[in-house]
C-alpha positions as protocol buffer text, in pm:
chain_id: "A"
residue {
  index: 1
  type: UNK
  ca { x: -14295 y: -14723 z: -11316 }
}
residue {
  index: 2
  type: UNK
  ca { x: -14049 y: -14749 z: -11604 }
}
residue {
  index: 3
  type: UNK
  ca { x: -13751 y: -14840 z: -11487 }
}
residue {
  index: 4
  type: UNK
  ca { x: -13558 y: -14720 z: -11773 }
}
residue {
  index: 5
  type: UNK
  ca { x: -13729 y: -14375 z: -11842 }
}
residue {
  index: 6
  type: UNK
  ca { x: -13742 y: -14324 z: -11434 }
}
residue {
  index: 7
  type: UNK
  ca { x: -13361 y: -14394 z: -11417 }
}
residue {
  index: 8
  type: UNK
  ca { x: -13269 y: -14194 z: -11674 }
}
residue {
  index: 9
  type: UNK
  ca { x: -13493 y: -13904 z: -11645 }
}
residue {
  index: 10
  type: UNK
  ca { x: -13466 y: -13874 z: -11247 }
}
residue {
  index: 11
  type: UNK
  ca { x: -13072 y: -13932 z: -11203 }
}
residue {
  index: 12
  type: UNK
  ca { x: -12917 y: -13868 z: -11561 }
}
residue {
  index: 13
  type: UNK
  ca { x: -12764 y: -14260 z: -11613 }
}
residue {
  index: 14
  type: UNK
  ca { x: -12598 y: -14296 z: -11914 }
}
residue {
  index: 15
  type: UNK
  ca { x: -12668 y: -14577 z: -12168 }
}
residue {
  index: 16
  type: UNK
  ca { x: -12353 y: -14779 z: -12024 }
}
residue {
  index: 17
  type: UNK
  ca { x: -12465 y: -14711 z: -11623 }
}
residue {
  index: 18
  type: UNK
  ca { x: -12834 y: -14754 z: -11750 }
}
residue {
  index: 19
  type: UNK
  ca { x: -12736 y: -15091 z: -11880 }
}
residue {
  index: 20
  type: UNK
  ca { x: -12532 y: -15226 z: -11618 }
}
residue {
  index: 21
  type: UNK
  ca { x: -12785 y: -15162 z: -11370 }
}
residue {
  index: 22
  type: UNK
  ca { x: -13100 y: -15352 z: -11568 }
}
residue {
  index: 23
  type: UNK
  ca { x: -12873 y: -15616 z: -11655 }
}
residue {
  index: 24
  type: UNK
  ca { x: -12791 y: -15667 z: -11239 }
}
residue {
  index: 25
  type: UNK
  ca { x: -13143 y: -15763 z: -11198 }
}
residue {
  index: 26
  type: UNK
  ca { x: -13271 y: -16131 z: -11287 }
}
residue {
  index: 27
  type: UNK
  ca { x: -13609 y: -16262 z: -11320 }
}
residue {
  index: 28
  type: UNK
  ca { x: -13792 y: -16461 z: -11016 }
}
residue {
  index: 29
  type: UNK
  ca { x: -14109 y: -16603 z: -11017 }
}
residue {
  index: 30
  type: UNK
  ca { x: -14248 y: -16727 z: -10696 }
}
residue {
  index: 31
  type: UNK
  ca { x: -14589 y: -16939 z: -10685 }
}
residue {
  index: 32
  type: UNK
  ca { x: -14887 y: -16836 z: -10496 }
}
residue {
  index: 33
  type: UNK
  ca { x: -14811 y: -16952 z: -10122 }
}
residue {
  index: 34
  type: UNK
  ca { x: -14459 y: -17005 z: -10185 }
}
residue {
  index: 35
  type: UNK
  ca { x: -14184 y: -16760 z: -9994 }
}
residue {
  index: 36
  type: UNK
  ca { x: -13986 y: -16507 z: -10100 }
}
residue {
  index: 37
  type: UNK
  ca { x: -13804 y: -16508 z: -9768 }
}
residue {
  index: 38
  type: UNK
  ca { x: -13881 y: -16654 z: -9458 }
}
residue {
  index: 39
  type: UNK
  ca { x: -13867 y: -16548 z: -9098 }
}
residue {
  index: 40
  type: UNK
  ca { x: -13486 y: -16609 z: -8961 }
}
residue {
  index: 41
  type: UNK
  ca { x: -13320 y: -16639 z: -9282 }
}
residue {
  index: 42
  type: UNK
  ca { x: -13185 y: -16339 z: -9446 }
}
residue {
  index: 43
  type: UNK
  ca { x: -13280 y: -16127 z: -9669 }
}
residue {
  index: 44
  type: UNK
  ca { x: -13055 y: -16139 z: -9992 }
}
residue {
  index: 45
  type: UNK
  ca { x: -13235 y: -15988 z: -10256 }
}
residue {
  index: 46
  type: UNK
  ca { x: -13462 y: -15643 z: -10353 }
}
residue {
  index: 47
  type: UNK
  ca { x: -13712 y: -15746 z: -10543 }
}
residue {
  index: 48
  type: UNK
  ca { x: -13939 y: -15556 z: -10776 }
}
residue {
  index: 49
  type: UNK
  ca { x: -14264 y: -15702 z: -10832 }
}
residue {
  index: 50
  type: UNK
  ca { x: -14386 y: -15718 z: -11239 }
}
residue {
  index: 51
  type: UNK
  ca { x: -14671 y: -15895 z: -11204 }
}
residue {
  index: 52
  type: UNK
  ca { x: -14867 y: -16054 z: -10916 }
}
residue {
  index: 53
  type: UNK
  ca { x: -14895 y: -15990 z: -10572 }
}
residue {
  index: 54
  type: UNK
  ca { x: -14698 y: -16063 z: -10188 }
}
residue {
  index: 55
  type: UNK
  ca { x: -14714 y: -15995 z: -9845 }
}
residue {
  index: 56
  type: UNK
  ca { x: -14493 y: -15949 z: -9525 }
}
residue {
  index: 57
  type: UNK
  ca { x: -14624 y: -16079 z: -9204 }
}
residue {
  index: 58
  type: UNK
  ca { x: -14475 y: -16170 z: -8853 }
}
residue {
  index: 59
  type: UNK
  ca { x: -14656 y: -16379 z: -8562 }
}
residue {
  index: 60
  type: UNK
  ca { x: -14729 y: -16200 z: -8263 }
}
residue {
  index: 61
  type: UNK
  ca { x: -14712 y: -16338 z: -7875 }
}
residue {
  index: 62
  type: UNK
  ca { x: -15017 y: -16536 z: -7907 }
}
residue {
  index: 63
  type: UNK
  ca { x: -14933 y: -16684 z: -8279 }
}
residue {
  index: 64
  type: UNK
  ca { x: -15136 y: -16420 z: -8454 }
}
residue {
  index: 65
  type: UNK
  ca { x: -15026 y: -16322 z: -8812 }
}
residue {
  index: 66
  type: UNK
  ca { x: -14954 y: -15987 z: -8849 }
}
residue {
  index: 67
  type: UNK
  ca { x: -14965 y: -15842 z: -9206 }
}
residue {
  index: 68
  type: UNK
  ca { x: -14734 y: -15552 z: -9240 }
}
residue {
  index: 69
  type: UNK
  ca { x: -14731 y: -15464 z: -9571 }
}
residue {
  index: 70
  type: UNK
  ca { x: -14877 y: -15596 z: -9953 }
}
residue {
  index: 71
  type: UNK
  ca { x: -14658 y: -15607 z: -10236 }
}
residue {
  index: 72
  type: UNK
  ca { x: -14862 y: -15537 z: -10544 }
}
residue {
  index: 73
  type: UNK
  ca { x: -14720 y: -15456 z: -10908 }
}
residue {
  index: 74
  type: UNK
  ca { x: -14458 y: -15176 z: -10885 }
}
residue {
  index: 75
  type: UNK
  ca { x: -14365 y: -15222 z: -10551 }
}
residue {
  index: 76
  type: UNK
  ca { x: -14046 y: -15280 z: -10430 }
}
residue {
  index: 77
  type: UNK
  ca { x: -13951 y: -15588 z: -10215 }
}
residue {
  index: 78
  type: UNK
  ca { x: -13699 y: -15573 z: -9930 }
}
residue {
  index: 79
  type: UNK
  ca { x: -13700 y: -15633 z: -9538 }
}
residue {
  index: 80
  type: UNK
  ca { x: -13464 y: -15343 z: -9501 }
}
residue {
  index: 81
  type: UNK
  ca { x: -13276 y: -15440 z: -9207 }
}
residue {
  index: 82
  type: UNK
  ca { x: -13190 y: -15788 z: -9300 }
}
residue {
  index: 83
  type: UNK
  ca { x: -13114 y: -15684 z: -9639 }
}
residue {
  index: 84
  type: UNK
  ca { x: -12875 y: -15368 z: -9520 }
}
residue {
  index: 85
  type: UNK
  ca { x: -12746 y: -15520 z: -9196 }
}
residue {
  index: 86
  type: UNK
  ca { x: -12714 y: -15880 z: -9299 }
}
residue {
  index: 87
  type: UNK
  ca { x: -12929 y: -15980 z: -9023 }
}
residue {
  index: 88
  type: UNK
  ca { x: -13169 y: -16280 z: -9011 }
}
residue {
  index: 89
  type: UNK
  ca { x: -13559 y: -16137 z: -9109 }
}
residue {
  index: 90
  type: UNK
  ca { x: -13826 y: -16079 z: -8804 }
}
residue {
  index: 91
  type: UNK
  ca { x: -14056 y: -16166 z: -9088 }
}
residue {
  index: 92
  type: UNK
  ca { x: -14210 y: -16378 z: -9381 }
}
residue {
  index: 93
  type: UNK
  ca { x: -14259 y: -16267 z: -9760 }
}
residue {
  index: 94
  type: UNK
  ca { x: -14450 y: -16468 z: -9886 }
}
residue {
  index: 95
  type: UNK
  ca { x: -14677 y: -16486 z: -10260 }
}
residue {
  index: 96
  type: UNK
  ca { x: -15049 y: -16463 z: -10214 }
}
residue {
  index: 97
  type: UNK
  ca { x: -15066 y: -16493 z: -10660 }
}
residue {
  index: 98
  type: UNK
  ca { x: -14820 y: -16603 z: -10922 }
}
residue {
  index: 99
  type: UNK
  ca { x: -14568 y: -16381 z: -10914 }
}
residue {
  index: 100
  type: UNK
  ca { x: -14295 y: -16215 z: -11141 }
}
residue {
  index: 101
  type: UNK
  ca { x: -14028 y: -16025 z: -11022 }
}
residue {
  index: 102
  type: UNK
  ca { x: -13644 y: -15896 z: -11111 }
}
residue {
  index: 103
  type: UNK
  ca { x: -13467 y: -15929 z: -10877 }
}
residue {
  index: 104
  type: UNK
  ca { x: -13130 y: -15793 z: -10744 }
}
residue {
  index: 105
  type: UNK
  ca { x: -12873 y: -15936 z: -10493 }
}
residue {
  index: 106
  type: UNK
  ca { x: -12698 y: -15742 z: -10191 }
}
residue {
  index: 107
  type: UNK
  ca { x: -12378 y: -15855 z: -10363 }
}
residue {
  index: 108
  type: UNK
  ca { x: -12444 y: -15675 z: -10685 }
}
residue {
  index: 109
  type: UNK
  ca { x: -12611 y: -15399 z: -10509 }
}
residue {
  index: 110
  type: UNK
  ca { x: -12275 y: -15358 z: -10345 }
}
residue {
  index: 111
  type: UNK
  ca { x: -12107 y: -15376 z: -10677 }
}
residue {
  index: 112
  type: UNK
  ca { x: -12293 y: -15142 z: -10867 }
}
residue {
  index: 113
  type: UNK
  ca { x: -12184 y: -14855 z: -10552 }
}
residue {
  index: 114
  type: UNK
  ca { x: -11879 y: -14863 z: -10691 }
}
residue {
  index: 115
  type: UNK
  ca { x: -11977 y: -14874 z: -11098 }
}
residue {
  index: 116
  type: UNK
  ca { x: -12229 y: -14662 z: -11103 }
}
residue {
  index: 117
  type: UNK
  ca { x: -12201 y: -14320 z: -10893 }
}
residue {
  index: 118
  type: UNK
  ca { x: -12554 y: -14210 z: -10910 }
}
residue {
  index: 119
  type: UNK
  ca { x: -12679 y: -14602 z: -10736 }
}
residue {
  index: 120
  type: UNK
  ca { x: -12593 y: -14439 z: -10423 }
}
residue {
  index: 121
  type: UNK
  ca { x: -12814 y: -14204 z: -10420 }
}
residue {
  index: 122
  type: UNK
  ca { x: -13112 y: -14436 z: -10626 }
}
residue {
  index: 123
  type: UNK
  ca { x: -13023 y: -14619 z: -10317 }
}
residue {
  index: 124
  type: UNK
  ca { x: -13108 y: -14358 z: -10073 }
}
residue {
  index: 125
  type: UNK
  ca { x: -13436 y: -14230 z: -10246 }
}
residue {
  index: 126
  type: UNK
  ca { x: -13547 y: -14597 z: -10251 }
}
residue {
  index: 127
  type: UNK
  ca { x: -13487 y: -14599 z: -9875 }
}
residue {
  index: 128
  type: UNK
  ca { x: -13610 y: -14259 z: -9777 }
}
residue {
  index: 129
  type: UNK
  ca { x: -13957 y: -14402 z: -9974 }
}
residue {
  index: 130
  type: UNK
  ca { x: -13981 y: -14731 z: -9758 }
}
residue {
  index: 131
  type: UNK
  ca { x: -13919 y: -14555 z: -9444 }
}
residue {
  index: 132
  type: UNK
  ca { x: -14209 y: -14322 z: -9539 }
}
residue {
  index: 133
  type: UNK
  ca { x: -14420 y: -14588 z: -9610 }
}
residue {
  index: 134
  type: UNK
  ca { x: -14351 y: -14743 z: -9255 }
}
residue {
  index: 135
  type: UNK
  ca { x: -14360 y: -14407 z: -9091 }
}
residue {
  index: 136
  type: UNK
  ca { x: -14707 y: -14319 z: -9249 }
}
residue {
  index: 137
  type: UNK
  ca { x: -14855 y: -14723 z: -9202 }
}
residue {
  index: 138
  type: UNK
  ca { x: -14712 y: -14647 z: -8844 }
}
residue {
  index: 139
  type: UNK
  ca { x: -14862 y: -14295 z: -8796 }
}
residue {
  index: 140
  type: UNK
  ca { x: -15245 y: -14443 z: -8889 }
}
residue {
  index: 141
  type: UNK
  ca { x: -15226 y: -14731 z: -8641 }
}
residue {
  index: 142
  type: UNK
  ca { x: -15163 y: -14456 z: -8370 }
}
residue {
  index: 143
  type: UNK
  ca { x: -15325 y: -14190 z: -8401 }
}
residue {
  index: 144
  type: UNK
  ca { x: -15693 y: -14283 z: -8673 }
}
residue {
  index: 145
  type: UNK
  ca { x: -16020 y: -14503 z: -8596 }
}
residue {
  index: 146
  type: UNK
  ca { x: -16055 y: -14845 z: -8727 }
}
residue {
  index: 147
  type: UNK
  ca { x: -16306 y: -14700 z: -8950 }
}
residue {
  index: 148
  type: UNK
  ca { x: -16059 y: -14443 z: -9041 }
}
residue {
  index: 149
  type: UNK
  ca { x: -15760 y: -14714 z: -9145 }
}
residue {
  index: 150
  type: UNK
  ca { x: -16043 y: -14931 z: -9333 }
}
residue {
  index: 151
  type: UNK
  ca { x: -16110 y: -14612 z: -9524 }
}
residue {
  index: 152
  type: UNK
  ca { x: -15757 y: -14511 z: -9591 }
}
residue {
  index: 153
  type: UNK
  ca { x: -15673 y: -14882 z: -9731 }
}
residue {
  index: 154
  type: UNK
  ca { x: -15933 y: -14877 z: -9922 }
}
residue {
  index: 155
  type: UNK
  ca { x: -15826 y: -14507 z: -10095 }
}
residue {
  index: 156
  type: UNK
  ca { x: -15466 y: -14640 z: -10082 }
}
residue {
  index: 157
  type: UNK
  ca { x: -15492 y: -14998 z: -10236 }
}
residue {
  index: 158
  type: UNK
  ca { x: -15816 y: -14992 z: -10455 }
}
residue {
  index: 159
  type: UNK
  ca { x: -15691 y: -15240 z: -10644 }
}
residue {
  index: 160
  type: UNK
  ca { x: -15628 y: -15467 z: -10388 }
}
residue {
  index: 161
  type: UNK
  ca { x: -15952 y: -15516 z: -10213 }
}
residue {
  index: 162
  type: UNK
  ca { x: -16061 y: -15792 z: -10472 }
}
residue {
  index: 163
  type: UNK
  ca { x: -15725 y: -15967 z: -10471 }
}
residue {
  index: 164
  type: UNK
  ca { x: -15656 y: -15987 z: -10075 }
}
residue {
  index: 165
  type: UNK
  ca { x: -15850 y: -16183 z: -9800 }
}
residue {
  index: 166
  type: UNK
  ca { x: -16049 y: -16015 z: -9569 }
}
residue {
  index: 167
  type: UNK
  ca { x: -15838 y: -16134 z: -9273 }
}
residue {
  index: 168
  type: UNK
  ca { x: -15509 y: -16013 z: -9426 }
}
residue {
  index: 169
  type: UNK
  ca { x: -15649 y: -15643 z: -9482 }
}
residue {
  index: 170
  type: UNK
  ca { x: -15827 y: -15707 z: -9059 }
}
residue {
  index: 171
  type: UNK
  ca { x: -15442 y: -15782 z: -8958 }
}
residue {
  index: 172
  type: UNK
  ca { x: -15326 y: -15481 z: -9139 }
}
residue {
  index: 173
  type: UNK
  ca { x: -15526 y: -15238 z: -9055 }
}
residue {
  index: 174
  type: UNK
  ca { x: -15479 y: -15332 z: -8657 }
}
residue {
  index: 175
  type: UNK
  ca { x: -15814 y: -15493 z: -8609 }
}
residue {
  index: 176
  type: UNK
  ca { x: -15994 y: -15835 z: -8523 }
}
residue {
  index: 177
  type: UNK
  ca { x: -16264 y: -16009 z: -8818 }
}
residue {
  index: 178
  type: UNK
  ca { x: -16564 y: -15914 z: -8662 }
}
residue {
  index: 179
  type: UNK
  ca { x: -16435 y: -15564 z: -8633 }
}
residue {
  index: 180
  type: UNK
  ca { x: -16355 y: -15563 z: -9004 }
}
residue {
  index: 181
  type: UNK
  ca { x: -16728 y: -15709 z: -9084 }
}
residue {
  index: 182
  type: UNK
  ca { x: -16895 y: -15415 z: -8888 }
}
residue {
  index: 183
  type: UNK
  ca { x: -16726 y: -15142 z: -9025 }
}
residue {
  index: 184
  type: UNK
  ca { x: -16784 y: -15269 z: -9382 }
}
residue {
  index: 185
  type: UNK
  ca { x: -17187 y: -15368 z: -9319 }
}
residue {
  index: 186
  type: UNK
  ca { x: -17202 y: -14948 z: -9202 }
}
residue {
  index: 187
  type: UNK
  ca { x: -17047 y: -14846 z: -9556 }
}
């Protein structure tokens, strides 16, 4: 996505809101296996990701990592509730490659409300997309197979099947290693 084109095209910025909103984000890098937030503190930035690739993760009960969602080029970055309710995170974010991002703070986030009318409802889009995203991620683990959520990954996140371990796309898709293994020896 081009930020600049999408912005402008999709909510009619001018060159002065256009500018003050690119110049509110900064650029981040975080090292493979280094965080971009951690579990209990909170969350105080949105990032978007320009090159390299994250994920989000909790433990369960029984000290399991659950991978909840992979942050690839494009995507956006945010644990939503810590973020929006200034809460401490229920998860990790962590880097699985070098990664690039820009990144904005809640502070400035809060700012730019006020400067620039239309980051309201940028704002609001942005959110109604994550909440899809969680809605449809939670929709498959109810309701299709195993076999059904390795397929959907795969046609989801092509590009991600060479650049994530095996366990992390097991843990997202609900199931166990071994279960993994036999559904991709049937393909």
């Amino acid at each position: 996505m081009n930020i600049d084109k999408w912005s402008i095209d999709k909510y009619n910025l001018t060159e002065e809101e256009l500018n003050l909103t690119l110049g509110s984000y900064a650029p981040m890098t975080v090292r493979a296996d280094e965080f971009f937030l951690r579990e209990g503190d909170i969350c105080n930035y949105i990032g978007y990701v320009t090159k390299g690739l994250l994920r989000s993760y909790y433990y369960d009960d029984h000290a399991n990592e659950v991978t909840t969602n992979f942050f690839p080029e494009g995507s956006l970055i945010i644990a939503m509730d810590s973020f929006n309710n200034r809460v401490p995170s229920k998860e990790y974010i962590k880097a699985i490659e070098d990664s690039e991002l820009s990144i904005i703070s809640h502070q400035r986030q809060n700012e730019l409300y006020r400067l620039v009318p239309a980051w309201n409802l940028i704002c609001k889009d942005l959110a109604d997309l994550k909440i899809g995203e969680m809605l449809g991620r939670t929709d498959s683990l109810q309701t299709l197979s195993a076999t059904e959520r390795y397929q959907k990954f795969c046609n989801e996140f092509p590009q991600l099947l060479q650049r994530v371990n095996l366990g992390y796309i097991a843990s997202y898709i609900g199931v166990d290693n071994a279960t993994l293994s036999r559904i991709r020896k049937k393909k």
